PDB file of C-alpha atoms in Angstrom:
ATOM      1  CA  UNK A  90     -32.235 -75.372 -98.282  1.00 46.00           C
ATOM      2  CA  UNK A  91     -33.461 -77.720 -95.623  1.00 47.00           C
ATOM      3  CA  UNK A  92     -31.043 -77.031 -92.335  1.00 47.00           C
ATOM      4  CA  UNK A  93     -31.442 -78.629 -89.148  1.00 49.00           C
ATOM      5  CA  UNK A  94     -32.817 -75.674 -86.622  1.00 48.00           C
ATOM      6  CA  UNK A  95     -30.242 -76.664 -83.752  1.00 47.00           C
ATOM      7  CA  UNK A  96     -27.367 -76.832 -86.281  1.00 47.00           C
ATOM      8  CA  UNK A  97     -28.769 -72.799 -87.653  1.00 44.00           C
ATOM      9  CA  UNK A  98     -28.832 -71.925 -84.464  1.00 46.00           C
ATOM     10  CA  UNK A  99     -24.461 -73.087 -84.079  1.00 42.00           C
ATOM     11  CA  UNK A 100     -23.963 -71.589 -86.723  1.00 41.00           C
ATOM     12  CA  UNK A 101     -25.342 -68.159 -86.491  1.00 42.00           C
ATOM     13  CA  UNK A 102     -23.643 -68.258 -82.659  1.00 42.00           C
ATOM     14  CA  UNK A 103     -20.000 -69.181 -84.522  1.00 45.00           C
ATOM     15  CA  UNK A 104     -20.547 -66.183 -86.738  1.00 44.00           C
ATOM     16  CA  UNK A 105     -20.965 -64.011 -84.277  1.00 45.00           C
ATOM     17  CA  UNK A 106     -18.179 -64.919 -82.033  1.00 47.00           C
ATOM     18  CA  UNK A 107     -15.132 -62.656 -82.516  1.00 51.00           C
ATOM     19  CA  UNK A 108     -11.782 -64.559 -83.902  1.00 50.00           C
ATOM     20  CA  UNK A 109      -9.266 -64.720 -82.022  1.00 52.00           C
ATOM     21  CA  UNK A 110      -6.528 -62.230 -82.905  1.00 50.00           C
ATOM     22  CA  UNK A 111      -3.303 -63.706 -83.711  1.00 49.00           C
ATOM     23  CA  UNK A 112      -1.838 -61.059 -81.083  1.00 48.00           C
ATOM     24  CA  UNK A 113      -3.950 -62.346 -78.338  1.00 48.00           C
ATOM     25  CA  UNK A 114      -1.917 -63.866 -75.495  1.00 48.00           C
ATOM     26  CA  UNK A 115      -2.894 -66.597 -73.259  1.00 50.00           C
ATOM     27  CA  UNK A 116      -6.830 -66.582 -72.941  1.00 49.00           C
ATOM     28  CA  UNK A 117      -6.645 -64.970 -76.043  1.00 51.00           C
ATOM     29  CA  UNK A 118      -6.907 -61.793 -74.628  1.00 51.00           C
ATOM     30  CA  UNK A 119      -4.729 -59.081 -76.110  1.00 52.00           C
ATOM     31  CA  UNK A 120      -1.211 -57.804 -74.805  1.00 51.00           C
ATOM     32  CA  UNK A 121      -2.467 -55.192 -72.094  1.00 49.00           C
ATOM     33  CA  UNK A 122      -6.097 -55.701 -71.719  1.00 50.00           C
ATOM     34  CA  UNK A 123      -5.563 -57.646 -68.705  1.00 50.00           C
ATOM     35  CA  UNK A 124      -3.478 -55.049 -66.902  1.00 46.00           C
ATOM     36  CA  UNK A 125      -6.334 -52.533 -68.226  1.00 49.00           C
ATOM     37  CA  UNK A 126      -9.124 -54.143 -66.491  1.00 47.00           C
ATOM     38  CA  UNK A 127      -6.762 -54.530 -63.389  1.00 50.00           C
ATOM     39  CA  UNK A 128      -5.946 -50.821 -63.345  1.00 47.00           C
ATOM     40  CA  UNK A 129      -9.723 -50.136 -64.188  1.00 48.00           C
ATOM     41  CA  UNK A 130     -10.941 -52.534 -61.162  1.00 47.00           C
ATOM     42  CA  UNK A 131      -8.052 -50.977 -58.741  1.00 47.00           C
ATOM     43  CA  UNK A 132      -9.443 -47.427 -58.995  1.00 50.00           C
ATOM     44  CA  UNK A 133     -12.966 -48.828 -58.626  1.00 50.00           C
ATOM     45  CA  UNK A 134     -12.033 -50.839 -55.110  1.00 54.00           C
ATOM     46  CA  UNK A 135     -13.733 -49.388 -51.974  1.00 55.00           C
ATOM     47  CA  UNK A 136     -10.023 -48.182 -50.347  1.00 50.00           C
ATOM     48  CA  UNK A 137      -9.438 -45.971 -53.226  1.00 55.00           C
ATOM     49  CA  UNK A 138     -13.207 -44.186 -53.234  1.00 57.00           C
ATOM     50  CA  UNK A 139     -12.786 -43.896 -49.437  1.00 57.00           C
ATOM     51  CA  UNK A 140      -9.306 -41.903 -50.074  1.00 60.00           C
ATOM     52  CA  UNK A 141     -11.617 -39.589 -52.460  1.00 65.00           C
ATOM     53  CA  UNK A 142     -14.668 -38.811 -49.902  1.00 65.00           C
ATOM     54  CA  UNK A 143     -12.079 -38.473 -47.314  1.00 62.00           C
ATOM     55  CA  UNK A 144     -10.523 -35.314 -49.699  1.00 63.00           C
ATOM     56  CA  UNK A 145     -13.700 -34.075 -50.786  1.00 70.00           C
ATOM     57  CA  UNK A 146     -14.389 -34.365 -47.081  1.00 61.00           C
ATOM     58  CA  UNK A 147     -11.574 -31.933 -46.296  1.00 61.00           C
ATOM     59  CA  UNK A 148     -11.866 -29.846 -48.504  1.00 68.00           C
ATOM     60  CA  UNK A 149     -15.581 -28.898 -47.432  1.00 64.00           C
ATOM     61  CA  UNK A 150     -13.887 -28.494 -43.686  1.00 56.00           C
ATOM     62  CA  UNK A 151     -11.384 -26.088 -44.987  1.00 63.00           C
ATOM     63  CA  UNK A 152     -13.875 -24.208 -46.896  1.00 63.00           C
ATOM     64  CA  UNK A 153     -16.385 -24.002 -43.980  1.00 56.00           C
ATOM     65  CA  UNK A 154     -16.400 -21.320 -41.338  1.00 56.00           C
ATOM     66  CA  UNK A 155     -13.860 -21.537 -38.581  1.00 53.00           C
ATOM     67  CA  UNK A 156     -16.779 -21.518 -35.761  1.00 52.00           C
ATOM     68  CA  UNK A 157     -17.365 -24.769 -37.163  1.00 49.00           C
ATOM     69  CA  UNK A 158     -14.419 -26.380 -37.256  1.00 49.00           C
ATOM     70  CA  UNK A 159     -13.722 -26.645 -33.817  1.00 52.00           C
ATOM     71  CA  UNK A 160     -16.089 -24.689 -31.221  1.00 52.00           C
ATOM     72  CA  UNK A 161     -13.834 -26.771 -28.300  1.00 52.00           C
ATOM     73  CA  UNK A 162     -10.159 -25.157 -29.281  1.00 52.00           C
ATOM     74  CA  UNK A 163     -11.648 -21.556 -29.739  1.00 50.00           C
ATOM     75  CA  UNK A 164     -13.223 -22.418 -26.084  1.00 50.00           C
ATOM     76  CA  UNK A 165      -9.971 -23.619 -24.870  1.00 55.00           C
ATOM     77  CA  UNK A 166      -8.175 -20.205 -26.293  1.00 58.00           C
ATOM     78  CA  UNK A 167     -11.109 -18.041 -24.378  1.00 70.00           C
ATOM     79  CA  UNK A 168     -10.072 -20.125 -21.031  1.00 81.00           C
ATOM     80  CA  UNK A 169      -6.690 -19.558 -21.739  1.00 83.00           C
ATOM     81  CA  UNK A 170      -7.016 -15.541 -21.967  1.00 81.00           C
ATOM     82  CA  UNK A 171      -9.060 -15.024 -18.827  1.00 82.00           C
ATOM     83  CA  UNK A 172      -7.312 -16.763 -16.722  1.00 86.00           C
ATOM     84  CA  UNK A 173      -3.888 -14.474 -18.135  1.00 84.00           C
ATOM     85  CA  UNK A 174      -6.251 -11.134 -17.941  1.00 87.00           C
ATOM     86  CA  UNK A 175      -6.828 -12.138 -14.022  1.00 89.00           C
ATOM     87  CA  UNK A 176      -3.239 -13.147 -13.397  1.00 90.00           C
ATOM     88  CA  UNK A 177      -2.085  -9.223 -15.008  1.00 90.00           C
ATOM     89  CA  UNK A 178      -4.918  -7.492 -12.831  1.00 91.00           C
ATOM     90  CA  UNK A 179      -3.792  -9.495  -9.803  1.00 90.00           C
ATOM     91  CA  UNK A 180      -0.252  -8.243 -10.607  1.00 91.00           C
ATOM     92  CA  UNK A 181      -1.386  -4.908 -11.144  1.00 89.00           C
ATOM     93  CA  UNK A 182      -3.287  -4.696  -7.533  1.00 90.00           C
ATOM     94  CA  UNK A 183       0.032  -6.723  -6.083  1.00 88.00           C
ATOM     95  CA  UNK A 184       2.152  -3.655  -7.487  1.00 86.00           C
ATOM     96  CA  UNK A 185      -0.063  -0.908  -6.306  1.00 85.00           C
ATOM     97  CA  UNK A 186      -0.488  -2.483  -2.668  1.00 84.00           C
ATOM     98  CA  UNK A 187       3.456  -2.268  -2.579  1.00 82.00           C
ATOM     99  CA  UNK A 188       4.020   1.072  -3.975  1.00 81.00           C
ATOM    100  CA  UNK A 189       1.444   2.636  -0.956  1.00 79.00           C
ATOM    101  CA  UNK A 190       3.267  -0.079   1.383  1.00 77.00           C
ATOM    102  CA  UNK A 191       6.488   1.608   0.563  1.00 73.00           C
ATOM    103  CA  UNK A 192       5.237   4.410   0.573  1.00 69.00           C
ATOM    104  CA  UNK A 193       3.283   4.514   3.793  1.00 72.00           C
ATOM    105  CA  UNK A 194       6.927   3.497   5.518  1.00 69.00           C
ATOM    106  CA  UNK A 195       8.596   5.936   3.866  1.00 66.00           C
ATOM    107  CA  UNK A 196       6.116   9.014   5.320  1.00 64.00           C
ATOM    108  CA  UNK A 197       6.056   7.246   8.552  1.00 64.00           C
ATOM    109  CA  UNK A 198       9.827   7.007   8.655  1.00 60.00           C
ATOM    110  CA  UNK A 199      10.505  10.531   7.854  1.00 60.00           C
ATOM    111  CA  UNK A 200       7.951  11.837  10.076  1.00 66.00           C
ATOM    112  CA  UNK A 201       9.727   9.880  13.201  1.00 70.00           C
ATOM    113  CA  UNK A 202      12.929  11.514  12.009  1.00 72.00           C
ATOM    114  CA  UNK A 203      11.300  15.124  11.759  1.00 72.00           C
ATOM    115  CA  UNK A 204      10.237  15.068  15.835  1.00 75.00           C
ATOM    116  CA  UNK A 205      13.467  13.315  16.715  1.00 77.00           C
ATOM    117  CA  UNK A 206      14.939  16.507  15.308  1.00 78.00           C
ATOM    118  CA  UNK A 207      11.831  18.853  16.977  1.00 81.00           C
ATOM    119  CA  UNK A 208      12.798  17.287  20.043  1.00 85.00           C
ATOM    120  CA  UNK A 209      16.376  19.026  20.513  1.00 86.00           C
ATOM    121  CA  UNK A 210      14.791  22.825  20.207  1.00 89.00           C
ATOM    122  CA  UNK A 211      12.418  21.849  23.148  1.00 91.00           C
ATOM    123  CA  UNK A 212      15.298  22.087  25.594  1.00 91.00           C
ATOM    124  CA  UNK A 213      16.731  25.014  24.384  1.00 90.00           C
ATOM    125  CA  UNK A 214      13.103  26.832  24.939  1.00 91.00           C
ATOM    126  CA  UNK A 215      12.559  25.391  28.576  1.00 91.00           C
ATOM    127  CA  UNK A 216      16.463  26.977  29.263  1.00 90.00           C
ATOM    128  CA  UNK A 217      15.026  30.293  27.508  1.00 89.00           C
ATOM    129  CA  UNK A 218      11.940  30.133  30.412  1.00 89.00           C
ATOM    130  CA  UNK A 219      14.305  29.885  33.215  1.00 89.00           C
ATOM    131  CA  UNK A 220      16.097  32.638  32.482  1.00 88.00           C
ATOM    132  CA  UNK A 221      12.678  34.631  32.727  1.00 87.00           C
ATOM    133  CA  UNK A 222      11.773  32.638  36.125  1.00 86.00           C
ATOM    134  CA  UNK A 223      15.750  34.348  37.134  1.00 84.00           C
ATOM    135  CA  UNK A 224      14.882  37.520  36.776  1.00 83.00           C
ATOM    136  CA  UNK A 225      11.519  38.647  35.783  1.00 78.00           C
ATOM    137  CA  UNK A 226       9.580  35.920  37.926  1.00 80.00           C
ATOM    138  CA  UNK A 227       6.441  38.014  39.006  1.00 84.00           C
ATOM    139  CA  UNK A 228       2.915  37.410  41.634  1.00 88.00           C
ATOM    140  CA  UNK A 229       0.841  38.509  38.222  1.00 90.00           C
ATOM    141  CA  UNK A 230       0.546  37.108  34.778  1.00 91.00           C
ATOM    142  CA  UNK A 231       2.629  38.161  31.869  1.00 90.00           C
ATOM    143  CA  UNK A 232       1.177  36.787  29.374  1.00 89.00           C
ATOM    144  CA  UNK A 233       3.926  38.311  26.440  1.00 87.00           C
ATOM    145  CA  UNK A 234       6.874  36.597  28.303  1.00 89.00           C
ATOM    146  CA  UNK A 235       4.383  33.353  28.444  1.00 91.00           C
ATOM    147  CA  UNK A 236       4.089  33.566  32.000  1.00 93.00           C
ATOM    148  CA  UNK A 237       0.735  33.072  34.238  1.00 94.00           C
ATOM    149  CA  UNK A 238       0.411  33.378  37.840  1.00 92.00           C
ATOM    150  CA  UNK A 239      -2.089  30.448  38.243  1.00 92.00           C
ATOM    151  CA  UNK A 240      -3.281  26.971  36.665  1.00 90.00           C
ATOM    152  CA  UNK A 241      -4.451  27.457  33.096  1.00 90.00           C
ATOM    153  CA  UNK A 242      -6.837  25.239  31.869  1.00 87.00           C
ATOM    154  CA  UNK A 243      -5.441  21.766  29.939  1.00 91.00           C
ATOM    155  CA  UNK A 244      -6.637  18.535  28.395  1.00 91.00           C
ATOM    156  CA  UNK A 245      -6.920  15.433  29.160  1.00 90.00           C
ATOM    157  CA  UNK A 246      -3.132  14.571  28.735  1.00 91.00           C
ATOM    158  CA  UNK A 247      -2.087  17.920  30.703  1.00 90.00           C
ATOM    159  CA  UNK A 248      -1.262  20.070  27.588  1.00 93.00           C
ATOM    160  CA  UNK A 249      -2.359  23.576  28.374  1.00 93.00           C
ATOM    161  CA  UNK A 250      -5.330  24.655  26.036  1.00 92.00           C
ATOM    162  CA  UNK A 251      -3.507  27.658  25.284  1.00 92.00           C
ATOM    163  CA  UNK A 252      -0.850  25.509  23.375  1.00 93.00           C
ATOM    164  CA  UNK A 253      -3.414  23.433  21.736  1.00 91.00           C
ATOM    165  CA  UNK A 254      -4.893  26.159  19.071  1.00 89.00           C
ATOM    166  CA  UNK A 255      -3.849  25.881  15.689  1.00 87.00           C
ATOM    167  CA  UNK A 256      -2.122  29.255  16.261  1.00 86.00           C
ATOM    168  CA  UNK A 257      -1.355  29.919  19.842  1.00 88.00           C
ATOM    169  CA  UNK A 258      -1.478  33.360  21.045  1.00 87.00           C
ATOM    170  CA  UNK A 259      -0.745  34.869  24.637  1.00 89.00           C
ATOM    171  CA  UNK A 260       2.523  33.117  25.024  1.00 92.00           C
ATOM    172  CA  UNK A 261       6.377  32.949  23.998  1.00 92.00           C
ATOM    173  CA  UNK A 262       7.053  32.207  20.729  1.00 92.00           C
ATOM    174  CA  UNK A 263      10.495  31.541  19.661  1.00 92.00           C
ATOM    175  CA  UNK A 264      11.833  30.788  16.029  1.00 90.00           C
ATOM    176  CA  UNK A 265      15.260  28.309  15.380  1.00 88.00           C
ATOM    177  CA  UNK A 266      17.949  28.270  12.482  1.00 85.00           C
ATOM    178  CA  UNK A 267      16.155  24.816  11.582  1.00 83.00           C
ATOM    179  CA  UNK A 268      12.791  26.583  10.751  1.00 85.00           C
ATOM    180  CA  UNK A 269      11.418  25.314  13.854  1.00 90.00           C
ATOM    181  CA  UNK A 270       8.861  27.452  15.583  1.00 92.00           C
ATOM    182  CA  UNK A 271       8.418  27.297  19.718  1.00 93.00           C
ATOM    183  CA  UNK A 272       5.720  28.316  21.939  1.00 95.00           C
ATOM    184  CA  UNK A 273       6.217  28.140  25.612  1.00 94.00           C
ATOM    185  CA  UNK A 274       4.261  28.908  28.668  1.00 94.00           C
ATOM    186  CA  UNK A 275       5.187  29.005  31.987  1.00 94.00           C
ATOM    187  CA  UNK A 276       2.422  28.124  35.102  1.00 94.00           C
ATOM    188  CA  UNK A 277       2.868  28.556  38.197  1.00 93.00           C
ATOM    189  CA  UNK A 278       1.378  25.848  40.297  1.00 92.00           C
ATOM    190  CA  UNK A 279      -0.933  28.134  42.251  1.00 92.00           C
ATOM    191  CA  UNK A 280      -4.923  28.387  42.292  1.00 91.00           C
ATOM    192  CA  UNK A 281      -4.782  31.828  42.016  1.00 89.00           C
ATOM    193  CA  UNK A 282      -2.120  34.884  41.896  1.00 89.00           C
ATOM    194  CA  UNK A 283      -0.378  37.107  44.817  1.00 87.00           C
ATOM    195  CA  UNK A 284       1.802  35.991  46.931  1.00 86.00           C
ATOM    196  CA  UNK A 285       2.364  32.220  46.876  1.00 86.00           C
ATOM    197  CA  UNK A 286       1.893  30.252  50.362  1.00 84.00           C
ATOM    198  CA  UNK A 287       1.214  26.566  51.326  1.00 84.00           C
ATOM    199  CA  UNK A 288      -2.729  27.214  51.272  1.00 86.00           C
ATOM    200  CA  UNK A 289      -2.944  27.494  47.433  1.00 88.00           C
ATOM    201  CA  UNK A 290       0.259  26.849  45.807  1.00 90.00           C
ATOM    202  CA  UNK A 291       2.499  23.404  45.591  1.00 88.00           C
ATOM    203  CA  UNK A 292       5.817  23.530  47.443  1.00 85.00           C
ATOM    204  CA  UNK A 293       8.934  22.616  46.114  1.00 82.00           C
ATOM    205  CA  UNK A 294      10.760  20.988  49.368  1.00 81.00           C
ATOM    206  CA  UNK A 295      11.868  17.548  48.903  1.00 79.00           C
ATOM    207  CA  UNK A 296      11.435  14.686  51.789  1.00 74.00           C
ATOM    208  CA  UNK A 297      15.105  15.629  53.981  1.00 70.00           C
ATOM    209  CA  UNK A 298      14.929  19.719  53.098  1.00 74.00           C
ATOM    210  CA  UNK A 299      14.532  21.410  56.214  1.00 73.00           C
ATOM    211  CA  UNK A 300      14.710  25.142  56.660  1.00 73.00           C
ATOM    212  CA  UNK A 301      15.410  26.545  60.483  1.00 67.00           C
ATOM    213  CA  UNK A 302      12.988  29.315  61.498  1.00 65.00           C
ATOM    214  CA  UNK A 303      10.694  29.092  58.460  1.00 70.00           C
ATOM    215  CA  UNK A 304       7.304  30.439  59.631  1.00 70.00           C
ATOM    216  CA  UNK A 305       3.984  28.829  59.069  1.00 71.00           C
ATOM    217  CA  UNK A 306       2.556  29.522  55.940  1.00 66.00           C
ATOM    218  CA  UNK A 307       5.963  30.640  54.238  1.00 74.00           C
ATOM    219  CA  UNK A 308       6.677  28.611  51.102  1.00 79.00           C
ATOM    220  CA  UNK A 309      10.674  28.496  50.425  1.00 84.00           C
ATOM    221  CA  UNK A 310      10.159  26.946  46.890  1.00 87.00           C
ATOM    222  CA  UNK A 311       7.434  27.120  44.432  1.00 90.00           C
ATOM    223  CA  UNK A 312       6.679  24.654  41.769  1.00 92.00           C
ATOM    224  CA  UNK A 313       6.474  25.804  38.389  1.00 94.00           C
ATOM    225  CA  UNK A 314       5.377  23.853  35.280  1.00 94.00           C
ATOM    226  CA  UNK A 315       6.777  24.814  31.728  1.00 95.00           C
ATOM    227  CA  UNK A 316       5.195  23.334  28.538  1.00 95.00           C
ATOM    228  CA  UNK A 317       6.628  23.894  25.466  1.00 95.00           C
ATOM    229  CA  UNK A 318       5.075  23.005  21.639  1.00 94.00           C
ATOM    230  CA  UNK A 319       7.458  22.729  19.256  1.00 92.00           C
ATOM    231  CA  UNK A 320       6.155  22.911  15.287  1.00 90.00           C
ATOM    232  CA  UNK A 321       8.850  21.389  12.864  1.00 85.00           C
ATOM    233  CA  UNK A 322       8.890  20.558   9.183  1.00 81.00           C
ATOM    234  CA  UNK A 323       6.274  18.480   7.526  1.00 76.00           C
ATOM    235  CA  UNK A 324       3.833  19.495   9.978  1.00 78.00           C
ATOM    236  CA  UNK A 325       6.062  17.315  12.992  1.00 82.00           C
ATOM    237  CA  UNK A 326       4.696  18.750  16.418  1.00 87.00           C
ATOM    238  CA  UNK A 327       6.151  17.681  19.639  1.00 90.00           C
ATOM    239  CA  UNK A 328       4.848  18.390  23.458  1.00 93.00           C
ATOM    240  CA  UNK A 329       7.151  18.473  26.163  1.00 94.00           C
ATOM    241  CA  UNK A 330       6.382  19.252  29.902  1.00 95.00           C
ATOM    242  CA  UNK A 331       8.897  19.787  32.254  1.00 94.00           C
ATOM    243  CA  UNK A 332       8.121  20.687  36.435  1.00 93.00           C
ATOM    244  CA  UNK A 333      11.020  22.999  38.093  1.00 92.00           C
ATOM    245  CA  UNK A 334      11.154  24.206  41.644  1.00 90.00           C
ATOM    246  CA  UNK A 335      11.981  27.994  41.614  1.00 87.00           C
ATOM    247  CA  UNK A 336      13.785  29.021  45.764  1.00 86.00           C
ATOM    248  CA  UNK A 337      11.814  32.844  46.612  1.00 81.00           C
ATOM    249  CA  UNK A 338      14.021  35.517  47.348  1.00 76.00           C
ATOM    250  CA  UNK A 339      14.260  35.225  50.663  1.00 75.00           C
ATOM    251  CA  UNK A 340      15.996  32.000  50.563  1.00 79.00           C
ATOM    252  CA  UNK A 341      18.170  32.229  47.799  1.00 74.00           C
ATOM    253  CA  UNK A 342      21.171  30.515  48.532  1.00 73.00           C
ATOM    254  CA  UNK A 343      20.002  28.495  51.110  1.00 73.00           C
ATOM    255  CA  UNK A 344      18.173  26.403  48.127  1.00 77.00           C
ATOM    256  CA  UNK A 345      18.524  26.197  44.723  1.00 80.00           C
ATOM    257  CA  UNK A 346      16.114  25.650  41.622  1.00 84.00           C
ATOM    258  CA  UNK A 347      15.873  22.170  40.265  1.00 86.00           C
ATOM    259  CA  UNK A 348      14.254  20.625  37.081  1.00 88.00           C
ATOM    260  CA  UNK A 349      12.204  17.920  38.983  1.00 89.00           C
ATOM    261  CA  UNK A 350      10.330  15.934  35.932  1.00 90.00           C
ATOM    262  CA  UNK A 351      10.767  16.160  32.328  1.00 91.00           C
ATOM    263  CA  UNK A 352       8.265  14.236  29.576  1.00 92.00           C
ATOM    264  CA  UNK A 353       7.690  14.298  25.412  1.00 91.00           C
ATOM    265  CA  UNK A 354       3.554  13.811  25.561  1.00 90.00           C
ATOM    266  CA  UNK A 355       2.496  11.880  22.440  1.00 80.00           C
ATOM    267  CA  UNK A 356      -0.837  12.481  21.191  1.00 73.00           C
TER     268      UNK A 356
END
């Protein structure tokens, strides 16, 4: 058979065209296929594969190590527990510095209350030496009744160095109720001993005392200097000095002993 070329050429395309169903819709497409190749193209649109890298995205993050993840917060918590580790040792140091502070008041309060109540015992020795000046008063030392004759040597503050050994020996020692413990020691204001006159011991007259028919030389009244160390509780030691005027026999009832001075010496 002679067929035109162009008309073979129809006719072999018709063939091979697909018929059109007779459940095609408009376009003759089937029911469906349209909202298939929609679905199809809506999971292929670039929002949709963004979504999935973002997920696959986290889920490597969550998988990798934590170092990674955020070296700035783990930083931040470091910061975070220095600065609280410095505030608790500050604190700490704050508390201790208040617990010596209270401390340091407390000793220094109970020590002033300790020679307040040292203080009290100190008179009661300086009455006990003035009995002894009454009626044992003597030109030589006695050194078991506390007594000397003469200036003993003292420090710079006047305190007999007698009285200033940790355990004095060679004078009075007296013991309280209050566990007190009293030495005392009695001078008499004289260079040397014998009998005291106005070339080397200190008279006791006062500016107004005058004595009719005294003689040259004679001394009516003798200073006499009493220091007593008093060792209380807690180791609380307290000085005190007192200077009396003691009347000689001879004019005994014309004058009469006085306590001139009286001092606490702090050291």
């Amino acid at each position: 058979m002679n067929l035109n070329p162009n008309r073979a050429r129809v006719f072999s395309i018709q063939i091979h065209k697909p018929l059109p169903s007779p459940l095609a819709g408009e376009g003759g497409r089937r029911p469906g296929e349209g909202y298939q190749a929609r679905a199809h193209a809506h999971r292929r649109t670039p929002f949709t594969q963004n979504c999935t890298e973002q997920k696959t995205l986290h889920q490597k993050v969550a998988a990798a190590p934590t170092n990674l993840i955020a070296p700035h917060t783990m930083f931040q918590r470091g910061i975070i527990l220095f600065i609280t580790l410095m505030i608790l040792i500050s604190m700490a140091l704050a508390s201790v510095a208040l617990m010596r502070s209270v401390d340091t008041t407390v000793l220094a309060v109970s020590n002033w209350s300790f020679r307040q109540a040292a203080q009290a015992p100190a008179f009661w020795a300086v009455d006990e030496s003035l009995v002894f000046l009454e009626i044992a008063v003597t030109d030589t030392d006695a050194p078991s009744q506390g007594y000397y004759a003469s200036f003993q040597g003292s420090n710079s503050v006047g305190i007999p160095l007698l009285l200033t050994q940790q355990s004095p020996t060679d004078v009075r020692i007296l013991n309280d109720s209050s566990g007190n413990t009293l030495y005392y020691l009695i001078e008499r204001m004289c260079l040397h001993d014998g009998s005291p006159d106005a070339s080397h011991c200190l008279s006791g007259m006062l500016p107004g005392e005058t004595i009719v028919g005294l003689k040259k030389g004679e001394l009516p009244t003798v200073l006499y200097r009493i220091t007593v160390r008093v060792d209380g509780p807690r180791h609380a030691t307290v000085y005190m000095q007192t200077v009396v005027r003691h009347v000689e026999p001879p004019f005994v009832g014309v004058l009469e002993n006085k306590r001139l001075s009286t001092r606490f010496i702090e050291l």
